[in-house]
Amino acid sequence: MSMSIEISFSKTAKTSGGLVIALGSLAEPVSAAARSVDSAGQLDKAVKVAGFTGKNFSTADIIAPIDAQADRVALVGAGDPAKLTAHDWMRVGGKMFTLIRKAEKVTVMLGDADMVSVDAAADMALGLLLRAYKFDLYKTKKADDDDNGSYKLTVVFQHEDAAGCKKTFASRQAIADGVKLARDLVNEPANVLGPVEFAARAKALEALGVEVEILTEKEMKKLKMEALLGVSLGSVRPPRLAIMKWQGGKAKDKPLAFVGKGVVFDTGGISIKPAAGMEDMKGDMGGAAAVTGLMHTLAARKAKVNAIGIIGLVENMPDGAAQRPGDIVRSMSGQTIEIINTDAEGRLVLCDALTYCQERFKPEIMINLATLTGAVMVALGQHHAGLFSNDDKLSEALSKAGNATQERVWRLPLDPAYDKMIDSKFADMKNTGGRYAGSITAAQFLKRFVGDTPWAHLDIAGTAMGSPSTDINQSWASGFGVRLLDELVRANYEG
Ligand code: BES
Ligand code: MN
Ligand code: ZN
């Protein structure tokens, strides 16, 4: 029941009543376009009283200037437009959304094309859409302060090159939809979104031309995925493995592979978590959500690349059938694992998904995403995901994409000295490495399953959920990873 927003671009703007948002700059706080709405010349005075200077990300709301052709004129500042990055433009777009309130039709005057490129216009529209996202599926009473409720909002951006904007915006719409999907999946409670239900959401990508296979428990048993299946033993809900295939490149090109941790709820299992804050563990499938959102985006924008998304979907519960500390399982790779702590379950799900991915698809690169450790939040807080990689080039490309999208990553070390910390007395390895360097030993565990494939692991426990509000996200779930990886693909793998 949330709001649907339709974005369009027009060379000329018809402004009979309603809300007009005008983009200003330090050089020209009230643009010529804004002035054209204000036949009596009242706007300059109103802006002066409001103290609006055109500074970037600032706003002013002017109610009904006398004789204006609009009921309301709102201004957003771009500061020095030549200096704004793509992400800055998205933030400006996010600010625009805050001005809309109850309006149903909005005209955005962007001014001269030399101030706002078609890319900048598309980025503003993307920022507006991301800011507008709200997860209120289960609110039977809508708040009526700054809430736009559940209706259709039309936003028309006026720009000289409207056709160019429209074309450029198509890929941004695909990004907005992929991020929305990822946020929805993370925000959904686990009673609604179990492994089977999540798999069905992945299957729905077939409508975009993605090929989707869902493996059942029986099929995973045949593949000897004992590590993944062990996590699922204490749950009455059966596990699933979803494989999403997008073939946008040449048939012979090796695919890029993305693998996600999809623990729909993590109680910790027999090594049960404390009660306080456990509700957040409905978001322990943030990696799988990002992979699914990314596949949506790549398909929706018809990316010229072959991509595989693989997500391991399980629920980590304690019951009479649950696995115990001390148990030893044999992973699909043949390597054996001693379970020290059933709460270190993400790596157990991922290791079999990574083995399956490599053996079947022999990918060009393999990137996994997981809300893997609380320790990564101790190290990096909520502003960088932990990055671990066996490949400097891939690592560099990810850092660059992170800076461009402001879904930032920070590389942490891998080293034989840390690897030793997960050697086991009874098996090939154990699933925890003790108190120190928890994120690194988790990454060392995964590294034992990737062979020579160029690989990166993103620990998104701090960035996927519980997110601080920003100009482009007000939701608990951020959708972290979709924009980052879409940018990685776009900048490095699409020829
Ligand atoms: N899903 C958690 C990690 C997590 C914690 C994600 C907080 C998001 C927010 C993971 O499965 C886990 O429980 N990790 C343990 C590992 C430990 C038992 C070695 C942790 O971080 O404490
Ligand atoms: Mn856990
Ligand atoms: Zn977990």
Coordinates of C-alpha atoms and ligand atoms in Angstrom, one line a residue:
M1 CA 0.0 0.0 0.0
S2 CA 2.9 2.4 -0.4
M3 CA 3.1 5.3 -2.8
S4 CA 3.8 4.8 -6.4
I5 CA 5.8 7.4 -8.2
E6 CA 5.9 8.1 -11.9
I7 CA 8.9 10.0 -13.2
S8 CA 8.8 11.8 -16.5
F9 CA 10.8 14.4 -18.4
S10 CA 9.5 17.3 -20.4
K11 CA 11.1 20.0 -22.5
T12 CA 8.4 22.5 -21.5
A13 CA 6.7 22.7 -18.1
K14 CA 3.0 23.3 -17.7
T15 CA 2.5 24.8 -14.3
S16 CA -1.1 25.5 -13.6
G17 CA -1.4 25.3 -9.8
G18 CA 0.2 22.6 -7.7
L19 CA 3.8 22.5 -6.5
V20 CA 6.8 23.7 -8.4
I21 CA 10.2 22.8 -7.2
A22 CA 13.0 24.9 -8.7
L23 CA 16.7 24.1 -8.6
G24 CA 18.9 27.0 -7.6
S25 CA 22.6 27.6 -7.2
L26 CA 24.9 29.9 -5.3
A27 CA 25.3 32.0 -8.5
E28 CA 21.5 32.1 -9.1
P29 CA 19.4 31.0 -6.1
V30 CA 16.2 31.8 -8.1
S31 CA 16.7 30.5 -11.6
A32 CA 15.2 32.0 -14.7
A33 CA 12.9 29.0 -14.8
A34 CA 11.6 29.6 -11.3
R35 CA 11.1 33.3 -12.1
S36 CA 9.0 32.4 -15.1
V37 CA 6.4 31.0 -12.6
D38 CA 6.3 34.2 -10.7
S39 CA 4.8 36.9 -12.9
A40 CA 4.5 39.5 -10.1
G41 CA 8.2 39.2 -9.2
Q42 CA 7.5 38.2 -5.6
L43 CA 9.8 35.3 -5.4
D44 CA 13.1 37.2 -4.9
K45 CA 11.7 38.9 -1.8
A46 CA 10.3 35.7 -0.4
V47 CA 13.6 33.9 -0.9
K48 CA 15.5 36.7 0.8
V49 CA 13.2 36.5 3.8
A50 CA 13.5 32.7 3.9
G51 CA 17.3 33.1 3.8
F52 CA 17.7 30.8 0.9
T53 CA 21.1 31.3 -0.8
G54 CA 21.3 28.2 -3.1
K55 CA 23.8 26.4 -0.9
N56 CA 23.9 22.7 -1.8
F57 CA 21.3 20.5 -0.1
S58 CA 19.5 23.5 1.4
T59 CA 15.7 24.0 0.8
A60 CA 13.1 26.7 1.1
D61 CA 9.4 26.4 0.9
I62 CA 7.5 29.4 -0.3
I63 CA 3.7 29.3 0.1
A64 CA 1.7 30.9 -2.7
P65 CA 3.6 33.9 -3.8
I66 CA 1.1 36.5 -5.0
D67 CA 0.2 35.9 -8.7
A68 CA 2.4 32.9 -9.0
Q69 CA 1.2 30.2 -11.4
A70 CA 1.8 27.7 -8.6
D71 CA 0.3 27.2 -5.2
R72 CA 3.6 26.5 -3.7
V73 CA 7.1 27.1 -4.9
A74 CA 9.9 25.2 -3.2
L75 CA 13.5 25.7 -3.8
V76 CA 16.4 23.3 -3.6
G77 CA 20.1 24.5 -3.7
A78 CA 22.8 22.8 -5.7
G79 CA 25.5 25.1 -4.5
D80 CA 28.2 25.0 -7.2
P81 CA 26.6 22.6 -9.7
A82 CA 29.9 21.9 -11.5
K83 CA 31.3 20.4 -8.3
L84 CA 28.6 17.9 -7.6
T85 CA 29.2 14.2 -7.9
A86 CA 26.6 11.7 -9.0
H87 CA 25.9 10.9 -5.4
D88 CA 25.6 14.6 -4.6
W89 CA 22.9 14.9 -7.2
M90 CA 21.1 12.0 -5.7
R91 CA 21.1 13.8 -2.4
V92 CA 19.6 16.9 -4.0
G93 CA 16.9 14.6 -5.5
G94 CA 16.3 13.2 -2.0
K95 CA 15.9 16.7 -0.6
M96 CA 13.4 17.4 -3.3
F97 CA 11.2 14.6 -2.0
T98 CA 11.1 16.1 1.4
L99 CA 9.4 19.2 -0.1
I100 CA 6.6 17.3 -1.8
R101 CA 4.4 16.5 1.2
K102 CA 0.8 16.1 0.0
A103 CA 1.3 17.2 -3.5
E104 CA 0.2 14.7 -6.2
K105 CA 1.7 16.4 -9.2
V106 CA 5.1 18.1 -9.0
T107 CA 7.0 20.0 -11.7
V108 CA 10.7 20.3 -11.1
M109 CA 12.4 23.2 -13.0
L110 CA 15.9 22.1 -13.6
G111 CA 17.0 25.3 -15.4
D112 CA 19.8 25.4 -18.0
A113 CA 21.2 22.2 -19.4
D114 CA 24.7 23.5 -18.8
M115 CA 24.0 23.5 -15.1
V116 CA 22.3 20.1 -15.1
S117 CA 23.4 17.3 -17.4
V118 CA 21.1 14.5 -18.4
D119 CA 23.1 12.3 -16.0
A120 CA 22.6 14.8 -13.2
A121 CA 18.8 14.9 -13.9
A122 CA 18.6 11.1 -13.9
D123 CA 20.6 10.9 -10.6
M124 CA 18.2 13.4 -9.0
A125 CA 15.3 11.4 -10.0
L126 CA 17.0 8.2 -8.6
G127 CA 17.7 10.0 -5.3
L128 CA 14.1 11.1 -5.1
L129 CA 12.8 7.6 -5.6
L130 CA 15.2 6.1 -3.0
R131 CA 14.3 8.8 -0.4
A132 CA 10.6 8.1 -1.0
Y133 CA 10.9 4.5 -0.1
K134 CA 9.0 3.5 2.9
F135 CA 8.1 0.1 4.4
D136 CA 4.7 0.5 5.8
L137 CA 3.1 -2.7 4.6
Y138 CA 1.9 -3.6 8.2
K139 CA 0.8 -0.2 9.3
T140 CA -3.0 -0.2 9.3
K141 CA -3.1 3.4 10.2
K142 CA -0.9 5.7 8.2
A143 CA 0.8 8.6 10.0
D144 CA -0.4 11.8 8.4
D145 CA 2.4 14.3 9.1
D146 CA 5.0 14.1 6.3
D147 CA 3.5 10.9 5.0
N148 CA 2.4 10.8 1.4
G149 CA 0.1 7.8 2.2
S150 CA -0.7 5.4 -0.6
Y151 CA -1.4 7.3 -3.7
K152 CA 0.1 8.0 -7.1
L153 CA 2.6 10.8 -7.3
T154 CA 3.7 12.2 -10.7
V155 CA 7.0 14.1 -10.9
V156 CA 7.8 15.9 -14.1
F157 CA 11.3 17.1 -14.6
Q158 CA 11.6 20.0 -17.0
H159 CA 14.8 19.8 -19.0
E160 CA 15.9 21.0 -22.4
D161 CA 17.0 17.5 -23.4
A162 CA 14.0 15.7 -22.1
A163 CA 14.5 12.8 -24.5
G164 CA 18.1 12.3 -23.4
C165 CA 17.0 12.4 -19.8
K166 CA 14.3 9.8 -20.3
K167 CA 16.8 7.4 -22.0
T168 CA 19.4 7.9 -19.3
F169 CA 16.9 7.6 -16.5
A170 CA 15.8 4.1 -17.6
S171 CA 18.9 2.5 -16.0
R172 CA 18.3 4.6 -12.8
Q173 CA 14.8 3.3 -12.6
A174 CA 16.2 -0.2 -12.8
I175 CA 18.6 0.7 -9.9
A176 CA 15.7 2.2 -7.8
D177 CA 13.6 -1.0 -8.4
G178 CA 16.5 -3.3 -7.4
V179 CA 17.3 -1.3 -4.2
K180 CA 13.6 -1.3 -3.4
L181 CA 13.5 -5.1 -3.8
A182 CA 16.5 -5.6 -1.5
R183 CA 15.1 -3.2 1.1
D184 CA 11.7 -5.0 1.0
L185 CA 13.3 -8.4 1.5
V186 CA 15.4 -7.2 4.5
N187 CA 12.5 -5.3 6.1
E188 CA 10.0 -8.2 5.8
P189 CA 9.6 -10.2 9.0
A190 CA 10.8 -13.8 9.1
N191 CA 7.3 -15.2 9.7
V192 CA 6.3 -13.8 6.3
L193 CA 9.6 -14.4 4.5
G194 CA 11.0 -18.0 5.1
P195 CA 13.4 -19.8 2.8
V196 CA 10.5 -21.0 0.5
E197 CA 8.9 -17.6 0.3
F198 CA 12.2 -15.9 -0.4
A199 CA 12.9 -18.4 -3.1
A200 CA 9.5 -17.5 -4.6
R201 CA 10.5 -13.8 -4.7
A202 CA 13.7 -14.8 -6.6
K203 CA 11.7 -16.9 -9.0
A204 CA 9.6 -13.8 -9.8
L205 CA 12.7 -12.4 -11.6
E206 CA 11.8 -14.7 -14.5
A207 CA 9.4 -11.9 -15.6
L208 CA 12.5 -9.8 -16.4
G209 CA 14.2 -12.6 -18.4
V210 CA 16.3 -14.0 -15.5
E211 CA 16.5 -17.8 -15.5
V212 CA 15.8 -19.1 -12.0
E213 CA 16.3 -22.5 -10.5
I214 CA 15.3 -23.5 -7.0
L215 CA 17.1 -26.4 -5.3
T216 CA 15.1 -28.3 -2.6
E217 CA 16.5 -30.0 0.4
K218 CA 16.6 -33.3 -1.3
E219 CA 18.6 -31.9 -4.2
M220 CA 21.1 -30.3 -1.8
K221 CA 21.5 -33.6 0.0
K222 CA 22.4 -35.2 -3.2
L223 CA 25.0 -32.5 -3.8
K224 CA 26.4 -33.2 -0.2
M225 CA 25.9 -29.7 1.1
E226 CA 26.1 -30.9 4.6
A227 CA 27.4 -27.6 6.0
L228 CA 24.5 -25.6 4.7
L229 CA 22.0 -28.3 5.6
G230 CA 23.4 -28.5 9.1
V231 CA 22.3 -24.9 9.8
S232 CA 18.8 -25.7 8.8
L233 CA 18.3 -28.8 10.9
G234 CA 16.7 -27.0 13.9
S235 CA 14.1 -25.3 11.7
V236 CA 10.7 -26.8 10.6
R237 CA 11.0 -24.7 7.5
P238 CA 13.0 -26.4 4.7
P239 CA 16.0 -24.7 3.1
R240 CA 16.4 -23.6 -0.5
L241 CA 19.2 -22.6 -2.8
A242 CA 18.2 -20.2 -5.5
I243 CA 20.3 -19.8 -8.7
M244 CA 19.6 -16.7 -10.9
K245 CA 21.1 -16.5 -14.3
W246 CA 21.2 -13.3 -16.4
Q247 CA 22.7 -13.8 -19.9
G248 CA 23.2 -10.3 -21.3
G249 CA 26.7 -10.9 -22.6
K250 CA 28.2 -13.2 -25.3
A251 CA 27.4 -16.9 -24.8
K252 CA 31.1 -17.8 -24.4
D253 CA 31.8 -15.1 -21.8
K254 CA 32.5 -16.5 -18.3
P255 CA 29.9 -15.1 -15.9
L256 CA 30.4 -12.8 -12.9
A257 CA 29.1 -14.6 -9.8
F258 CA 27.4 -13.1 -6.7
V259 CA 26.7 -15.3 -3.7
G260 CA 24.5 -14.2 -0.8
K261 CA 24.0 -15.3 2.8
G262 CA 20.2 -15.8 3.2
V263 CA 19.6 -16.7 6.9
V264 CA 16.0 -15.6 7.1
F265 CA 16.2 -15.6 10.9
D266 CA 19.3 -16.2 13.1
T267 CA 18.5 -17.2 16.6
G268 CA 22.0 -18.4 17.0
G269 CA 20.7 -22.0 17.1
I270 CA 21.8 -24.0 20.2
S271 CA 24.4 -21.4 20.9
I272 CA 21.4 -19.1 21.3
K273 CA 21.7 -15.3 21.1
P274 CA 20.6 -13.1 24.0
A275 CA 17.0 -11.8 23.7
A276 CA 17.8 -8.1 23.4
G277 CA 17.9 -7.0 19.8
M278 CA 17.3 -10.5 18.5
E279 CA 14.5 -9.1 16.3
D280 CA 17.1 -7.5 14.1
M281 CA 18.1 -11.0 13.0
K282 CA 15.2 -11.0 10.5
G283 CA 17.7 -9.0 8.4
D284 CA 20.3 -11.8 8.4
M285 CA 19.5 -12.4 4.8
G286 CA 20.8 -8.9 3.7
G287 CA 23.5 -10.6 1.5
A288 CA 20.9 -12.7 -0.3
A289 CA 18.6 -9.6 -0.6
A290 CA 21.5 -7.6 -2.2
V291 CA 22.2 -10.3 -4.7
T292 CA 18.5 -10.6 -5.6
G293 CA 18.2 -6.8 -5.9
L294 CA 21.3 -6.7 -8.1
M295 CA 20.0 -9.4 -10.4
H296 CA 16.8 -7.5 -10.7
T297 CA 18.7 -4.3 -11.6
L298 CA 21.0 -6.0 -14.2
A299 CA 18.1 -7.6 -15.9
A300 CA 15.8 -4.6 -15.8
R301 CA 18.5 -2.4 -17.4
K302 CA 19.6 -5.2 -19.8
A303 CA 23.2 -5.1 -18.7
K304 CA 25.6 -6.4 -21.3
V305 CA 27.1 -9.0 -19.1
N306 CA 26.6 -12.6 -17.9
A307 CA 25.8 -12.8 -14.2
I308 CA 24.9 -15.5 -11.8
G309 CA 23.3 -14.9 -8.4
I310 CA 23.3 -17.7 -5.9
I311 CA 21.6 -17.4 -2.5
G312 CA 21.6 -19.9 0.3
L313 CA 18.3 -19.7 2.2
V314 CA 17.9 -21.3 5.7
E315 CA 16.6 -20.5 9.1
N316 CA 18.9 -21.0 12.1
M317 CA 16.7 -22.3 14.9
P318 CA 17.3 -24.4 18.0
D319 CA 15.2 -27.6 18.5
G320 CA 15.6 -31.3 19.1
A321 CA 17.0 -31.8 15.6
A322 CA 19.3 -28.8 15.6
Q323 CA 23.1 -29.3 15.2
R324 CA 25.2 -29.1 18.3
P325 CA 28.6 -27.5 19.2
G326 CA 31.1 -30.3 18.7
D327 CA 29.3 -31.8 15.7
I328 CA 31.5 -32.3 12.6
V329 CA 30.0 -31.8 9.1
R330 CA 31.4 -32.6 5.7
S331 CA 31.1 -29.6 3.3
M332 CA 30.3 -30.1 -0.4
S333 CA 34.0 -29.4 -1.1
G334 CA 34.9 -32.5 1.0
Q335 CA 36.6 -30.4 3.7
T336 CA 35.3 -31.2 7.2
I337 CA 34.2 -28.6 9.8
E338 CA 33.9 -28.8 13.5
I339 CA 31.0 -26.7 14.8
I340 CA 32.2 -24.8 17.8
N341 CA 29.4 -22.2 17.8
T342 CA 26.1 -22.8 16.0
D343 CA 25.8 -19.0 15.8
A344 CA 28.7 -18.8 13.3
E345 CA 26.3 -20.2 10.7
G346 CA 26.6 -17.8 7.9
R347 CA 30.0 -19.2 6.8
L348 CA 28.5 -22.7 6.8
V349 CA 25.8 -21.6 4.4
L350 CA 28.2 -19.7 2.2
C351 CA 30.9 -22.3 1.9
D352 CA 28.6 -24.8 0.2
A353 CA 27.1 -22.1 -2.0
L354 CA 30.6 -20.9 -3.0
T355 CA 31.7 -24.5 -3.9
Y356 CA 28.6 -25.1 -5.9
C357 CA 29.1 -21.8 -7.7
Q358 CA 32.6 -22.5 -8.7
E359 CA 32.2 -26.1 -9.7
R360 CA 29.1 -25.4 -11.9
F361 CA 29.9 -22.0 -13.4
K362 CA 33.6 -21.4 -13.3
P363 CA 33.1 -17.7 -12.9
E364 CA 35.4 -14.9 -14.0
I365 CA 35.0 -13.4 -10.5
M366 CA 33.1 -14.4 -7.4
I367 CA 31.8 -11.9 -4.9
N368 CA 29.9 -12.9 -1.8
L369 CA 27.9 -10.7 0.5
A370 CA 26.9 -11.5 4.0
T371 CA 25.7 -10.0 7.3
L372 CA 28.5 -12.3 8.7
T373 CA 29.9 -10.9 11.9
G374 CA 29.1 -8.4 14.7
A375 CA 32.8 -7.8 14.9
V376 CA 32.8 -5.9 11.6
M377 CA 30.6 -3.3 13.3
V378 CA 33.1 -3.0 16.1
A379 CA 35.8 -2.4 13.5
L380 CA 34.1 -0.2 10.9
G381 CA 30.8 0.9 12.3
Q382 CA 28.0 1.6 9.9
H383 CA 29.8 3.5 7.2
H384 CA 32.0 0.9 5.5
A385 CA 31.4 -2.7 4.7
G386 CA 34.4 -5.0 5.4
L387 CA 36.1 -6.1 2.2
F388 CA 38.3 -9.2 2.0
S389 CA 39.8 -10.4 -1.2
N390 CA 42.5 -12.6 -2.7
D391 CA 42.7 -10.2 -5.7
D392 CA 44.1 -6.7 -5.6
K393 CA 42.6 -5.7 -8.9
L394 CA 39.1 -6.7 -7.9
S395 CA 39.6 -5.1 -4.5
E396 CA 40.6 -1.8 -6.1
A397 CA 37.6 -1.9 -8.5
L398 CA 35.3 -2.5 -5.5
S399 CA 36.8 0.4 -3.5
K400 CA 36.3 2.7 -6.5
A401 CA 32.7 1.6 -7.0
G402 CA 32.2 2.2 -3.3
N403 CA 33.4 5.7 -3.5
A404 CA 31.4 6.4 -6.6
T405 CA 28.1 5.1 -5.0
Q406 CA 29.0 6.0 -1.4
E407 CA 28.3 2.4 -0.6
R408 CA 31.8 2.3 0.8
V409 CA 34.0 -0.6 1.6
W410 CA 37.3 -0.9 3.6
R411 CA 39.7 -3.7 2.9
L412 CA 40.9 -5.8 5.9
P413 CA 43.7 -8.3 5.8
L414 CA 43.9 -12.0 5.0
D415 CA 47.0 -13.8 6.2
P416 CA 48.1 -17.3 7.0
A417 CA 48.6 -16.3 10.7
Y418 CA 44.8 -15.7 10.9
D419 CA 44.1 -18.8 8.9
K420 CA 45.8 -20.9 11.5
M421 CA 43.3 -19.6 14.1
I422 CA 40.6 -21.8 12.5
D423 CA 42.5 -25.1 12.5
S424 CA 40.7 -27.8 14.4
K425 CA 41.8 -30.6 16.6
F426 CA 39.2 -33.0 15.2
A427 CA 38.4 -31.8 11.7
D428 CA 40.0 -29.8 8.8
M429 CA 38.8 -26.5 10.4
K430 CA 36.5 -25.1 13.0
N431 CA 33.7 -22.6 12.4
T432 CA 35.0 -19.9 14.8
G433 CA 38.5 -18.6 15.6
G434 CA 38.2 -17.3 19.1
R435 CA 37.7 -13.8 20.5
Y436 CA 40.1 -11.8 18.4
A437 CA 39.8 -10.7 14.8
G438 CA 36.3 -12.3 14.4
S439 CA 35.6 -10.8 10.9
I440 CA 39.0 -11.8 9.6
T441 CA 38.8 -15.4 10.8
A442 CA 35.3 -15.6 9.2
A443 CA 36.8 -14.4 5.9
Q444 CA 39.7 -16.9 6.2
F445 CA 37.1 -19.6 6.6
L446 CA 35.4 -18.6 3.3
K447 CA 38.8 -18.3 1.6
R448 CA 39.3 -22.0 2.1
F449 CA 36.4 -22.6 -0.3
V450 CA 37.2 -20.4 -3.3
G451 CA 40.3 -21.9 -4.8
D452 CA 42.1 -19.7 -7.3
T453 CA 38.9 -17.8 -8.4
P454 CA 39.4 -14.0 -8.0
W455 CA 37.1 -13.5 -5.0
A456 CA 35.9 -10.9 -2.7
H457 CA 33.8 -11.1 0.5
L458 CA 31.8 -8.2 1.7
D459 CA 30.8 -8.3 5.4
I460 CA 27.7 -6.1 5.4
A461 CA 26.5 -6.7 9.0
G462 CA 27.0 -3.0 9.8
T463 CA 25.7 -1.5 6.5
A464 CA 22.7 -3.6 5.4
M465 CA 20.4 -2.9 8.3
G466 CA 19.8 -0.6 11.3
S467 CA 20.9 2.0 8.9
P468 CA 21.3 5.7 9.9
S469 CA 18.9 8.0 8.0
T470 CA 20.5 9.8 5.0
D471 CA 19.2 12.0 2.2
I472 CA 18.5 8.9 0.1
N473 CA 17.4 6.4 2.7
Q474 CA 15.1 6.6 5.6
S475 CA 14.5 2.9 5.9
W476 CA 15.9 0.3 8.5
A477 CA 17.1 -1.7 5.5
S478 CA 19.4 0.2 3.2
G479 CA 19.6 -2.2 0.3
F480 CA 23.4 -2.0 0.6
G481 CA 25.3 -3.7 -2.2
V482 CA 22.9 -3.2 -5.1
R483 CA 24.2 0.2 -6.2
L484 CA 27.8 -0.8 -5.3
L485 CA 27.8 -4.0 -7.4
D486 CA 25.8 -2.5 -10.3
E487 CA 28.4 0.2 -10.5
L488 CA 31.2 -2.4 -10.4
V489 CA 29.6 -4.2 -13.3
R490 CA 28.9 -1.1 -15.3
A491 CA 32.4 0.4 -14.9
N492 CA 34.4 -2.8 -15.4
Y493 CA 32.6 -5.5 -17.2
E494 CA 30.3 -4.1 -19.8
G495 CA 32.9 -3.5 -22.6
Ligands
BES1 N1 24.2 -12.8 11.8 C1 25.3 -12.7 12.8 C2 26.1 -11.5 12.6 C3 25.4 -10.2 12.8 C4 25.4 -9.6 14.1 C5 24.8 -9.5 11.8 C6 24.8 -8.4 14.2 C7 24.2 -8.3 12.0 C8 24.2 -7.7 13.2 C9 26.2 -14.0 12.6 O1 25.6 -15.1 12.2 C10 26.8 -14.2 14.0 O2 26.0 -14.5 14.9 N2 28.0 -14.1 14.1 C11 28.7 -14.3 15.4 C12 29.9 -15.1 15.1 C13 30.6 -15.6 16.4 C14 29.7 -16.7 17.0 C15 31.9 -16.2 16.0 C16 29.0 -12.9 16.0 O3 29.3 -12.0 15.2 O4 29.0 -12.8 17.2
MN2 MN 24.7 -16.2 13.8
ZN3 ZN 23.9 -14.9 11.1

